[in-house]
Each structure stands twice: as C-alpha cells, then as structure tokens.
PDB file of C-alpha atoms and ligand atoms in Angstrom:
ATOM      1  CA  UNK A   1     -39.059  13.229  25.799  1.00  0.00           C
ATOM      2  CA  UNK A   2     -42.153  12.547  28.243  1.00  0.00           C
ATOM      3  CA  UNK A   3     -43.507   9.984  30.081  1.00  0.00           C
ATOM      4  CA  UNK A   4     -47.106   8.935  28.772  1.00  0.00           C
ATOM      5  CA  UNK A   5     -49.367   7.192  30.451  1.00  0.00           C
ATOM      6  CA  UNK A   6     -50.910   4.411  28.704  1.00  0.00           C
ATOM      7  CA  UNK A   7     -53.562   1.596  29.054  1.00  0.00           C
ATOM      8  CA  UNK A   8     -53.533  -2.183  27.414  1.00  0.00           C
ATOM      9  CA  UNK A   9     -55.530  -4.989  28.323  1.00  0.00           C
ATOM     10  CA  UNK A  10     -56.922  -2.866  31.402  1.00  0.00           C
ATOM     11  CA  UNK A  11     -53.845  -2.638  32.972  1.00  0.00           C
ATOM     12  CA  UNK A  12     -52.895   1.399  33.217  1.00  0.00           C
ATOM     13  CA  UNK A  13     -48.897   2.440  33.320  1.00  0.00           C
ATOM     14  CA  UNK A  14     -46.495   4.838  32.305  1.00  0.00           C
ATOM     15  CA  UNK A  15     -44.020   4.459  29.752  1.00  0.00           C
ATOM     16  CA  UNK A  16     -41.900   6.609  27.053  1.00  0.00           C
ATOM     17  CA  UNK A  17     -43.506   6.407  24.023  1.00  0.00           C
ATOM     18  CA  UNK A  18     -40.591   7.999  22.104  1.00  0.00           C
ATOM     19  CA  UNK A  19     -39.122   5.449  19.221  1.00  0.00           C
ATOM     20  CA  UNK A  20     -35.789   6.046  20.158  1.00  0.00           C
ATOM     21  CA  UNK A  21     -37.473   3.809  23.073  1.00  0.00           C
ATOM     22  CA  UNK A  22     -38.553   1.471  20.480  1.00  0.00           C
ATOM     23  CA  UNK A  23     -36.024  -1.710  21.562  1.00  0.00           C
ATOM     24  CA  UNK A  24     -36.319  -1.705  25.391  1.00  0.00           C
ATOM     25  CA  UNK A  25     -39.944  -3.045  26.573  1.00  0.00           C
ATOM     26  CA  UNK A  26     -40.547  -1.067  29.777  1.00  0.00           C
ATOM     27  CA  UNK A  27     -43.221   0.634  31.801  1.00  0.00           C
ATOM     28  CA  UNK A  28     -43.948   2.180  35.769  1.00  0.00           C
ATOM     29  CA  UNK A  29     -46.637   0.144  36.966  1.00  0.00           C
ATOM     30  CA  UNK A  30     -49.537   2.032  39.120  1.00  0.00           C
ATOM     31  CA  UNK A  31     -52.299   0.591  41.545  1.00  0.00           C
ATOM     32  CA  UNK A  32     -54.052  -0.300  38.952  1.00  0.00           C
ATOM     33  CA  UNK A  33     -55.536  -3.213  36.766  1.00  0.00           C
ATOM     34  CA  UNK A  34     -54.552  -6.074  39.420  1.00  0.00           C
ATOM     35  CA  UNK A  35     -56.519  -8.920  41.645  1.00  0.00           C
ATOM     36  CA  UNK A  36     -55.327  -8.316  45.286  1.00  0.00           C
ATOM     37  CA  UNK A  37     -57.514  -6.846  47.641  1.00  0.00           C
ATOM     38  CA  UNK A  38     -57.777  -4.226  50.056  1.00  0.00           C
ATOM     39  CA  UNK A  39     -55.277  -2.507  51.175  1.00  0.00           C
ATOM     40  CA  UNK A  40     -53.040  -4.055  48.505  1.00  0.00           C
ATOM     41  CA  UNK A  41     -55.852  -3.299  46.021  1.00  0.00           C
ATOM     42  CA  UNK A  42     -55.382  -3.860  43.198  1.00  0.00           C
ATOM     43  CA  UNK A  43     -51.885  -4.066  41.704  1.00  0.00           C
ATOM     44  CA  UNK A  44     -49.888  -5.048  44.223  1.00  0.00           C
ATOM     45  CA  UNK A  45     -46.353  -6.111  42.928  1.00  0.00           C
ATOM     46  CA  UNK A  46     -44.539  -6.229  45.899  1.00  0.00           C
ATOM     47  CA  UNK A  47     -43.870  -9.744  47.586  1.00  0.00           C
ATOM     48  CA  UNK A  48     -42.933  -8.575  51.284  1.00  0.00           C
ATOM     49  CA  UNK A  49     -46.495  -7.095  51.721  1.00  0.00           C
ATOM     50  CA  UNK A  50     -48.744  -9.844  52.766  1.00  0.00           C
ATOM     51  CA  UNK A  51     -50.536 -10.869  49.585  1.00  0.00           C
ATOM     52  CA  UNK A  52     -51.783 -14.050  48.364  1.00  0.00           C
ATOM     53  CA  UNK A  53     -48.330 -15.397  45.928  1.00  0.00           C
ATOM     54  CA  UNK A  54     -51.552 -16.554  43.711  1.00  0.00           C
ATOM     55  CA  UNK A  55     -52.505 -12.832  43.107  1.00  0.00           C
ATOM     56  CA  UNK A  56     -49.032 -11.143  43.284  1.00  0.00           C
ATOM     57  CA  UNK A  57     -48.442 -13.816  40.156  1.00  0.00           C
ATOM     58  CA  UNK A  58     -51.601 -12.850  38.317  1.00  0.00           C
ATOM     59  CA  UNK A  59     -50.637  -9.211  38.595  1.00  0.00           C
ATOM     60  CA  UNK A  60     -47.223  -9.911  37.126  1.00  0.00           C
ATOM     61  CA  UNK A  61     -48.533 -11.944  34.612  1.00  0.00           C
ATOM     62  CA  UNK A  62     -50.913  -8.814  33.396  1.00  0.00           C
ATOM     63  CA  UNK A  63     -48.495  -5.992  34.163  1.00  0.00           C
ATOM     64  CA  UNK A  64     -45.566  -7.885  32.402  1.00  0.00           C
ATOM     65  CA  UNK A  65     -48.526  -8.521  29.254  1.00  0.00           C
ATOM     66  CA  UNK A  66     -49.168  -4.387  29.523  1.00  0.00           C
ATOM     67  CA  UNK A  67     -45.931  -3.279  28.865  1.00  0.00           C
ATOM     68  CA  UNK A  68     -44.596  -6.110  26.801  1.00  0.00           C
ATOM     69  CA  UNK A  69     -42.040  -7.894  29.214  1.00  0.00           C
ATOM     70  CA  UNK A  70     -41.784 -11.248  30.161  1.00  0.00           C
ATOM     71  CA  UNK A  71     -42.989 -12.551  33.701  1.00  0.00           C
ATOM     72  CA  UNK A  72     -40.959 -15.128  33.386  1.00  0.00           C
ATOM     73  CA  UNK A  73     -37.501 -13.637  33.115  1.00  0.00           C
ATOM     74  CA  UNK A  74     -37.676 -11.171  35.953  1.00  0.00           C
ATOM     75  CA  UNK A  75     -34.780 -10.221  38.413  1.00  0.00           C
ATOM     76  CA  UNK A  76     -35.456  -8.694  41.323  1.00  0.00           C
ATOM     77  CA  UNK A  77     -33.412  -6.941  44.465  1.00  0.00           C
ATOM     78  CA  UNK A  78     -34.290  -6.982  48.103  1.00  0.00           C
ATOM     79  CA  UNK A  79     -33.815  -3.062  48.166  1.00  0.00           C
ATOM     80  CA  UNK A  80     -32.572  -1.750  50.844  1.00  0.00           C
ATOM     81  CA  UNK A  81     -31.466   2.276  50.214  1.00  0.00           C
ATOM     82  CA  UNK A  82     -28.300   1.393  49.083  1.00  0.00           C
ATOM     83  CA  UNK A  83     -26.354   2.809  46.119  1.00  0.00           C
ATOM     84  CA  UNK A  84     -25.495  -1.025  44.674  1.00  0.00           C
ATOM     85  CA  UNK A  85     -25.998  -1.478  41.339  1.00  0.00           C
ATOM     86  CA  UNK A  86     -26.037  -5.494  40.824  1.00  0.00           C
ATOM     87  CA  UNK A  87     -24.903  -6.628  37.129  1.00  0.00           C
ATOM     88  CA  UNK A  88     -27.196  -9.697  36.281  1.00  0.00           C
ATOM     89  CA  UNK A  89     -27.347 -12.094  33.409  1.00  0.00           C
ATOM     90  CA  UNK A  90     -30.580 -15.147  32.844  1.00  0.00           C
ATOM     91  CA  UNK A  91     -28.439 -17.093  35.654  1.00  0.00           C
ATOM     92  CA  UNK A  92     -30.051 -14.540  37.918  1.00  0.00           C
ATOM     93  CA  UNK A  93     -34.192 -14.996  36.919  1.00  0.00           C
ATOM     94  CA  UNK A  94     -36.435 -15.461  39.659  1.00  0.00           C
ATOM     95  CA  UNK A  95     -37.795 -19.300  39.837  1.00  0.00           C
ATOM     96  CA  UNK A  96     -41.152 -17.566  39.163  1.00  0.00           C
ATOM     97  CA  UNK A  97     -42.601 -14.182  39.577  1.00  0.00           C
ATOM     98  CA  UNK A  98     -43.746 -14.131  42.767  1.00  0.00           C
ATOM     99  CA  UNK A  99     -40.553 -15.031  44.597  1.00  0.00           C
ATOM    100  CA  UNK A 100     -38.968 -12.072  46.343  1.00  0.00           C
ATOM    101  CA  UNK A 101     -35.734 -10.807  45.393  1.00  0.00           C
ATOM    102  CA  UNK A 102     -32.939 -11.968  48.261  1.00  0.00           C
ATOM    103  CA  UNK A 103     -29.702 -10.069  46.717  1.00  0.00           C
ATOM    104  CA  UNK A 104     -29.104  -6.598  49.017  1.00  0.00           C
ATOM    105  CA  UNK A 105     -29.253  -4.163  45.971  1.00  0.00           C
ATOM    106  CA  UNK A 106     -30.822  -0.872  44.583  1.00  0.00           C
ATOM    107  CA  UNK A 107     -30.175  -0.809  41.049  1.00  0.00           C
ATOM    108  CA  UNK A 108     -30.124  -3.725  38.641  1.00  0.00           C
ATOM    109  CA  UNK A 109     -28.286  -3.973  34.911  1.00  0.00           C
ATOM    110  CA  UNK A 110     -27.784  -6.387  31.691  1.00  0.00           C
ATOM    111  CA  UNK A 111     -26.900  -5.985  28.597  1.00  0.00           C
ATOM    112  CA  UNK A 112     -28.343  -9.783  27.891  1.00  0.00           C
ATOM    113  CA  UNK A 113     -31.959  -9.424  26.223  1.00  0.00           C
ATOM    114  CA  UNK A 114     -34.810 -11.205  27.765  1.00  0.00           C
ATOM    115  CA  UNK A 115     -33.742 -10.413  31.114  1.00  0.00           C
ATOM    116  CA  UNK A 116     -36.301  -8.225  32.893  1.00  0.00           C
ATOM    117  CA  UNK A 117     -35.053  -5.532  35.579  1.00  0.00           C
ATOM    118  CA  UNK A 118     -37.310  -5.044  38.163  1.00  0.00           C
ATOM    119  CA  UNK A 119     -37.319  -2.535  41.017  1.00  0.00           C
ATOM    120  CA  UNK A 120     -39.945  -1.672  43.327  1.00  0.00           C
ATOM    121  CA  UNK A 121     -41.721   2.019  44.692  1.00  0.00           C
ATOM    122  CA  UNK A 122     -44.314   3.526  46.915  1.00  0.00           C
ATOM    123  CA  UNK A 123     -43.035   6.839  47.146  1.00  0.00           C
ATOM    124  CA  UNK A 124     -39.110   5.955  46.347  1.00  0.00           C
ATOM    125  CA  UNK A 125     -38.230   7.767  42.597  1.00  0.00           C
ATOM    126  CA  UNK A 126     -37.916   4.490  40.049  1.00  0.00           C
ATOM    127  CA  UNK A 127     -35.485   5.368  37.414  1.00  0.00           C
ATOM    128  CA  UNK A 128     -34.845   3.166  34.492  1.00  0.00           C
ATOM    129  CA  UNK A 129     -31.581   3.678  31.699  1.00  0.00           C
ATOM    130  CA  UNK A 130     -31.527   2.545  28.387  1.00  0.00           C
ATOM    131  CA  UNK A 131     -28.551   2.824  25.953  1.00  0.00           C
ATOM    132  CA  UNK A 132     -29.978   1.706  22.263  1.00  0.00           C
ATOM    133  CA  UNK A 133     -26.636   1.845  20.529  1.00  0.00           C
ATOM    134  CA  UNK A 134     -24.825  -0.201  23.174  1.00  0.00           C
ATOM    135  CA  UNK A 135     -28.197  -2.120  23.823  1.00  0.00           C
ATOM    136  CA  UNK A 136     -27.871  -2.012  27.525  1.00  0.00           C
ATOM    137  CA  UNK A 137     -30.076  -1.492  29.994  1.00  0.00           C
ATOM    138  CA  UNK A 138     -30.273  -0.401  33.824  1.00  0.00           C
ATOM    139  CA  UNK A 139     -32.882   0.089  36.784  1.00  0.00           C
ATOM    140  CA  UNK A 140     -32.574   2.272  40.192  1.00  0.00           C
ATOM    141  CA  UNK A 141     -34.476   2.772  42.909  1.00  0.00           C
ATOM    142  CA  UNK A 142     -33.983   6.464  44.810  1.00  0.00           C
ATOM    143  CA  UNK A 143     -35.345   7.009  48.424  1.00  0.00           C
ATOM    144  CA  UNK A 144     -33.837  10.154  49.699  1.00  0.00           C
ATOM    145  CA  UNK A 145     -31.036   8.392  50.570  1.00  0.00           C
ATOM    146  CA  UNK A 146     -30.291   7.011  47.087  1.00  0.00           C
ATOM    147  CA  UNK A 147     -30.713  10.367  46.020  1.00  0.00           C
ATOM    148  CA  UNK A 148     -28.592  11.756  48.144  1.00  0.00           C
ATOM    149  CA  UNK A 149     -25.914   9.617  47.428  1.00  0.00           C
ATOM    150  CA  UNK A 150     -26.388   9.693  44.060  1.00  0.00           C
ATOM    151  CA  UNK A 151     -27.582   6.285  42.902  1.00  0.00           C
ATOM    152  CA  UNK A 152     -28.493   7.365  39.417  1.00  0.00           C
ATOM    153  CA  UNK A 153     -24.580   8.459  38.903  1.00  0.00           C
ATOM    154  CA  UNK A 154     -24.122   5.240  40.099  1.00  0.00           C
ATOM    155  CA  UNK A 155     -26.150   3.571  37.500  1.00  0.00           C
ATOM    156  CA  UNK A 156     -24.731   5.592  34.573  1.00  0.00           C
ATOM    157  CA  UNK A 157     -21.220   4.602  35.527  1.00  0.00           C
ATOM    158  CA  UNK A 158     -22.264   1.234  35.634  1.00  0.00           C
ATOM    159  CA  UNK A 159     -23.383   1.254  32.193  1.00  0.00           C
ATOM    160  CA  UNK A 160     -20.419   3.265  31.174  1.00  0.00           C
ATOM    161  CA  UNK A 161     -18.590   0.487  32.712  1.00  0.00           C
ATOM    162  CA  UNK A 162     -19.784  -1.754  29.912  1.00  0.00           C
ATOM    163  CA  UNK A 163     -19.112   0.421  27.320  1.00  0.00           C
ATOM    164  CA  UNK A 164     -22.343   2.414  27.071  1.00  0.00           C
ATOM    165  CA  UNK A 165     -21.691   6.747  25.868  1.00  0.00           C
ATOM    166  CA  UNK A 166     -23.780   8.814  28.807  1.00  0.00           C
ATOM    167  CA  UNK A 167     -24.842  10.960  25.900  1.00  0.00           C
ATOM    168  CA  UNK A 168     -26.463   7.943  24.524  1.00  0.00           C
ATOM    169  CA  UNK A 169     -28.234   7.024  27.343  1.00  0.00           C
ATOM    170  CA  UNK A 170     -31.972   7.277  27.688  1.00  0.00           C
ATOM    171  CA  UNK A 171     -33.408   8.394  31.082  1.00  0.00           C
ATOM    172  CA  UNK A 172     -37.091   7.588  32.577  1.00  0.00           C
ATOM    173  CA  UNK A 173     -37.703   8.786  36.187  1.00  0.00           C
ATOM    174  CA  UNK A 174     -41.396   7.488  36.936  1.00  0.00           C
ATOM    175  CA  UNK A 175     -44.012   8.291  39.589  1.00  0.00           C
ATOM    176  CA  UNK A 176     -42.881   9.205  42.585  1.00  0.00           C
ATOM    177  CA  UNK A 177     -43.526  11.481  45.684  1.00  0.00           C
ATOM    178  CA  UNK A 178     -43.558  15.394  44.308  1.00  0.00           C
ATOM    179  CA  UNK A 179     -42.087  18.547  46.045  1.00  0.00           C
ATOM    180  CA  UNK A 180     -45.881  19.222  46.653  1.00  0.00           C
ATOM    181  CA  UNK A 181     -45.748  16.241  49.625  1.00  0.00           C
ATOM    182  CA  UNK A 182     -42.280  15.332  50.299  1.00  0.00           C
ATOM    183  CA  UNK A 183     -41.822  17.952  53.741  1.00  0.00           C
ATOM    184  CA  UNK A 184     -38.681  16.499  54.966  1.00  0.00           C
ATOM    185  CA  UNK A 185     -36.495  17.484  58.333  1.00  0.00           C
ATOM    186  CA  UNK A 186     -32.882  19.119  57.634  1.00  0.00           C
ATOM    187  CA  UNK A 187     -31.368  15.506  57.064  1.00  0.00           C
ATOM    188  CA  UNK A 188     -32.571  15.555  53.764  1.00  0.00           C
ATOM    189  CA  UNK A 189     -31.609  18.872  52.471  1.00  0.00           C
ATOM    190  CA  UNK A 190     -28.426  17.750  54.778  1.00  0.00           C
ATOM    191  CA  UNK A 191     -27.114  14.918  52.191  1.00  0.00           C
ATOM    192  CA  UNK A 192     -28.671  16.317  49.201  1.00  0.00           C
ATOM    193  CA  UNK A 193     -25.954  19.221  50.094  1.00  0.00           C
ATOM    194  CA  UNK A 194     -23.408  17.356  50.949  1.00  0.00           C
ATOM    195  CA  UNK A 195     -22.979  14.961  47.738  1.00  0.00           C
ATOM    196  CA  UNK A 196     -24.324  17.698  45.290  1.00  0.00           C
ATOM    197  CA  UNK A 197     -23.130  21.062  46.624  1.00  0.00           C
ATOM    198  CA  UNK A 198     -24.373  24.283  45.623  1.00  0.00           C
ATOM    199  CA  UNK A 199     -26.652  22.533  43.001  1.00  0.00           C
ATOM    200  CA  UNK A 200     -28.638  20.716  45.601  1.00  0.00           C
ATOM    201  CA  UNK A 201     -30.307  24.156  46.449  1.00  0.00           C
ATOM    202  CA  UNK A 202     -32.528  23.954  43.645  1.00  0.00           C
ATOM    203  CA  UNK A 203     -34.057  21.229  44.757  1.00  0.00           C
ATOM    204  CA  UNK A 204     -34.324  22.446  48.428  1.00  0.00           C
ATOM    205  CA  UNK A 205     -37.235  25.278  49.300  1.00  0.00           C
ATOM    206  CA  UNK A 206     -37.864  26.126  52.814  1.00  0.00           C
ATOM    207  CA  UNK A 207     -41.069  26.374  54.549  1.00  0.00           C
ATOM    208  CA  UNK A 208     -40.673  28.823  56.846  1.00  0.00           C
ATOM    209  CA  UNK A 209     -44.321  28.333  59.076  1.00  0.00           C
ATOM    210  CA  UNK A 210     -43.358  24.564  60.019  1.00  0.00           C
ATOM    211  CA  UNK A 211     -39.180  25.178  59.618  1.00  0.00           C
ATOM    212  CA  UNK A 212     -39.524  22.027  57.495  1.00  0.00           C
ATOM    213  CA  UNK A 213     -38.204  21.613  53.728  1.00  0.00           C
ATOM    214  CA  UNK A 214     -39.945  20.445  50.458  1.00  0.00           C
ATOM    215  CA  UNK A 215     -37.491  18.841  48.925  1.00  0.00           C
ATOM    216  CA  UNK A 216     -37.679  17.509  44.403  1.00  0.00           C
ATOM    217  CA  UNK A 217     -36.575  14.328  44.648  1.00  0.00           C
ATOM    218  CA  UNK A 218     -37.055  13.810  41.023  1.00  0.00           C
ATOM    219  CA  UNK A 219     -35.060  16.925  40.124  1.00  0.00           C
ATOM    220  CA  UNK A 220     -32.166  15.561  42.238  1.00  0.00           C
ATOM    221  CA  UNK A 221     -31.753  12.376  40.296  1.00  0.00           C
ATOM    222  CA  UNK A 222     -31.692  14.304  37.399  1.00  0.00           C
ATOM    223  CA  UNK A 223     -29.403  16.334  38.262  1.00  0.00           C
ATOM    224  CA  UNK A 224     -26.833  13.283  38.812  1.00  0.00           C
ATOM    225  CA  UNK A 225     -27.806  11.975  35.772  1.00  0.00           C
ATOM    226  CA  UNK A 226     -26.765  15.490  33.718  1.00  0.00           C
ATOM    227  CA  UNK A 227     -23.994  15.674  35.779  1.00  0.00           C
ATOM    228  CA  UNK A 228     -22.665  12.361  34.416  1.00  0.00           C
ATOM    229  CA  UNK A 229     -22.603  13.516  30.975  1.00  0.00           C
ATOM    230  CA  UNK A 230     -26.486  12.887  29.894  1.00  0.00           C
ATOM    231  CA  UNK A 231     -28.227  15.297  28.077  1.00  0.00           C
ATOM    232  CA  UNK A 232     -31.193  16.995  29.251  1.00  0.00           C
ATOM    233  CA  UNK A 233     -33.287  16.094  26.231  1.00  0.00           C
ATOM    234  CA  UNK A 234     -32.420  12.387  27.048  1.00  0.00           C
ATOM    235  CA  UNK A 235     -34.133  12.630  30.231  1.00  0.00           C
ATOM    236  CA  UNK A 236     -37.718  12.203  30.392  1.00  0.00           C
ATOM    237  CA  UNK A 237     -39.603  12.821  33.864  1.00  0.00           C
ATOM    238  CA  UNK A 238     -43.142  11.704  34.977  1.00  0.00           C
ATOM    239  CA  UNK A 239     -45.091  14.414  36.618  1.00  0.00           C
ATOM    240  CA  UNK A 240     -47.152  12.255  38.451  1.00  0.00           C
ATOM    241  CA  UNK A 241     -46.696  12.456  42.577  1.00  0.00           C
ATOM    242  CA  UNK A 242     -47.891   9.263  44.367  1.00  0.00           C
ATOM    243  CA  UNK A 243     -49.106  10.535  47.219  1.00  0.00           C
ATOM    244  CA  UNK A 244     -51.291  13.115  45.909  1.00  0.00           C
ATOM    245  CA  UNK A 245     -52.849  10.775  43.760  1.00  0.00           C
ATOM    246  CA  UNK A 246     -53.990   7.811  46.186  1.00  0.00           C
ATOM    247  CA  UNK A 247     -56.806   6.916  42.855  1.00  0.00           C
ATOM    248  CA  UNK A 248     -53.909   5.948  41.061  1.00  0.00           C
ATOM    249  CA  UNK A 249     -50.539   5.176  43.214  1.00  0.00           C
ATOM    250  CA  UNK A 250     -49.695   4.085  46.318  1.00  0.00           C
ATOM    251  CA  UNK A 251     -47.873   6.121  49.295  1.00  0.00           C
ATOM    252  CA  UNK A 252     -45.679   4.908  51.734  1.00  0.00           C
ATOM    253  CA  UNK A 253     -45.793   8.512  52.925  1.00  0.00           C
ATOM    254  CA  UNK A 254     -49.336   8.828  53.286  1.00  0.00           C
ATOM    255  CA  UNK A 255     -50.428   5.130  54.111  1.00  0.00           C
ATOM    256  CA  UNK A 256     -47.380   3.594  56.043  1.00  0.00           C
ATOM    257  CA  UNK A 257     -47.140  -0.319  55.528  1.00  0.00           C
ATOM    258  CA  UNK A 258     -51.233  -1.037  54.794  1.00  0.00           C
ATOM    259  CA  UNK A 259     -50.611  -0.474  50.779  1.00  0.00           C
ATOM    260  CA  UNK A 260     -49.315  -2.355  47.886  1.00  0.00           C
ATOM    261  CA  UNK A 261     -45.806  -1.924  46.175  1.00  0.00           C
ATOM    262  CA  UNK A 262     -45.497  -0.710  42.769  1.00  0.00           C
ATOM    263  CA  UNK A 263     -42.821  -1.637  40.205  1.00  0.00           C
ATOM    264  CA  UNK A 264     -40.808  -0.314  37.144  1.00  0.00           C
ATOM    265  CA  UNK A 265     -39.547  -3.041  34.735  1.00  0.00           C
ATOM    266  CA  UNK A 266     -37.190  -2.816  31.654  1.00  0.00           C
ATOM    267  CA  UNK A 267     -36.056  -5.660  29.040  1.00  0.00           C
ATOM    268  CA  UNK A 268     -33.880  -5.119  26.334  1.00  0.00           C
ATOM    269  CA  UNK A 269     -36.057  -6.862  23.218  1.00  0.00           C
TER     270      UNK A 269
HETATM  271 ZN1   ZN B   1     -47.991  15.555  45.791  1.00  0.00          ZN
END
C-alpha cells in the first residue's frame, strides 16, 4: 500500500488511497491550502503556536472538508513524548476546533464513528491504525522518544485490547523528518537499541566525519508495528521528509518554534 498525495478543494494532503481504506476518512495534512500568515503560513493546525483561533478554525474547517472528516467531532491530546495511548468516545470532542487539547497523551483511539483522532507533527512521525473488520481506529505521534519506546506497539496493543487482529490492522506512517536530515547524538541510536535490540541497527548509520548518526525514524515505527504481528503489506509509508521539503511541510528541525503545526486525522465513517 502507499501513501498518495492528493488535492480537494485546494487543500493538498496525503492519504491511502487503497479501498481496503475505504471506511476510515483520514489524511496527513501539509503547510498547505490554509489562511494564517507568516511564519504559520498557511496551514497552521496547531493551537499552541500563536495564531489567530479565527484562522486555526478556518483551516480546520477546510482540512477536515479535504479529507472528509468532521471539524466538529475532533479530539485532540496535549502531546507531550509520551507512550499514552488515551481511549476516547464523543464525551471527549473538543467544544470547537480550535480549542487545544489539555489531556497529557500521544496516541488517541475509538472504535465509536464520528469521532475524529487528531494528533499533531512538525518533524515528529504521525502514524494512524485502522482495523476495518473490527472497525476501530487509532492515532500516534513518534518523536524519537516515542519511537524509541515504541509507541506504535503501544497503539497496536491498544487496539488489540478491544478486540482488533494485528494482521488486520492497517498502518499509515505520514510525513515526517527522513534519515536524509535527522543527524542525531548517541542518545538516539542509545534508546532505539535499547527497546529494539539488534534490529534497531538498521535504522542506525553512522557518520563517521561529524561522529553523529542518521537515524530512520519511520523505519523504526515500523518495525514495532511488524513486530506486533502486522504484516508488512499492511503498512504503508510516506516518503516525504519535512524538513527537506520546507515548500510543502514544516520543520521543527530546521525552523525551531517560528512555524506552523501540522496534523494527521482519522474517523471511522
Ligand atoms: Zn530530508
């Protein structure tokens, strides 16, 4: 499966396009198609930035029309690297789509439709679950530290938790920083190692001029999600690195705090 990125009512994003995909409205959101200005221009979906709440509520309201969920039934997390995965029912919506999320969480999960998962990225690997035979669904966000401590795993037992099959489970791991701009100190390969042994090496490569590491991010959460019982064909992975593509993405990496946020969203239909 791959990760396609598509365009509707001006508003880019990335999404699966596969039918198996068909009942879970979902997309990864770029910088893209939005109102706020510079340096949040011009998708900004993050509500801890700065913006105007008028704009952050317009963007909603056009990425939630792009990719076909409602900006009215979002749940958000105020994420903060953990490896939490909140369970959350229509008790939990947001007043309105602007309001931040308050709840100290990384992941998010319902098997109620109508409720929209929301997690937010600016570097940080989003990763969204869907199981279409148990209809639930689940969202993570990854930092190195959720990566290294395995916050997709996390997810995935969640969701087996309420009865979902891992080899069921649709994967989407959306736009985040590459190997090709995540150079990283030894704590990084450090906890990658630690939590996923030998099998973290893969995603480890030395550079040897600056005794730094590049480290695949994306390829780590994968791995976690294999390693709890997914299959690999389940497990679709964007290409796209954020901060070689300021045009498109923001980078927390590359711009610090003067960007916008950017946001993956699923809804069970
Ligand atoms: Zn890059």
């Amino acid at each position: 499966m791959d990760i396609i990125r598509q365009q509707c009512h001006g508003v880019p994003f990335y999404a699966c396009t596969d039918p198996a995909w068909a009942g879970a409205a979902h997309g990864f959101s770029t910088r893209l198609g939005g109102v706020s200005p510079a340096p949040m221009d011009s998708l900004n979906l993050g509500a801890s930035r700065g913006d105007d709440p008028e704009n952050l509520r317009e963007n909603f309201i056009r990425f939630c029309a792009a990719v076909g969920t409602d900006a009215d039934a979002l749940v958000k997390n105020q994420q903060v690297h953990s490896t939490i995965i909140r369970p959350v029912t229509r008790a939990d919506v947001m007043e309105s789509p602007e309001t931040p999320g308050t709840f100290e969480a990384d992941g998010l999960i319902t098997d109620e439709p109508g409720v929209c998962l929301t997690i937010f990225s600016g570097d940080c690997i989003p990763i969204l679950l869907y199981d279409p035979v148990r209809r639930c669904a689940a969202a993570a966000h990854a930092g190195w530290r959720g990566a290294a401590a395995g916050i997709a795993a996390r997810a995935v037992e969640a969701m087996r938790d309420l009865g979902c099959r891992p080899e069921n489970i649709l994967a989407a791991i959306g736009p985040g920083i590459g190997p090709c701009c995540f150079e990283t100190h030894a704590d990084v390969p450090a906890g990658l190692r630690a939590s996923l042994g030998a099998e973290a090496e893969a995603f480890i490569r030395p550079l040897p001029k600056s005794g730094k590491f590049s480290v695949d991010l994306k390829g780590a959460n994968a791995r976690w999600l294999e390693r709890t019982g997914l299959t690999r064909e389940h497990i679709a992975v964007c290409p796209a690195c954020t901060a070689c593509n300021l045009d498109i993405f923001w980078s927390h990496r590359v711009q610090g705090g003067r960007r916008g946020s950017m946001a993956a969203m699923i809804q069970l239909l």
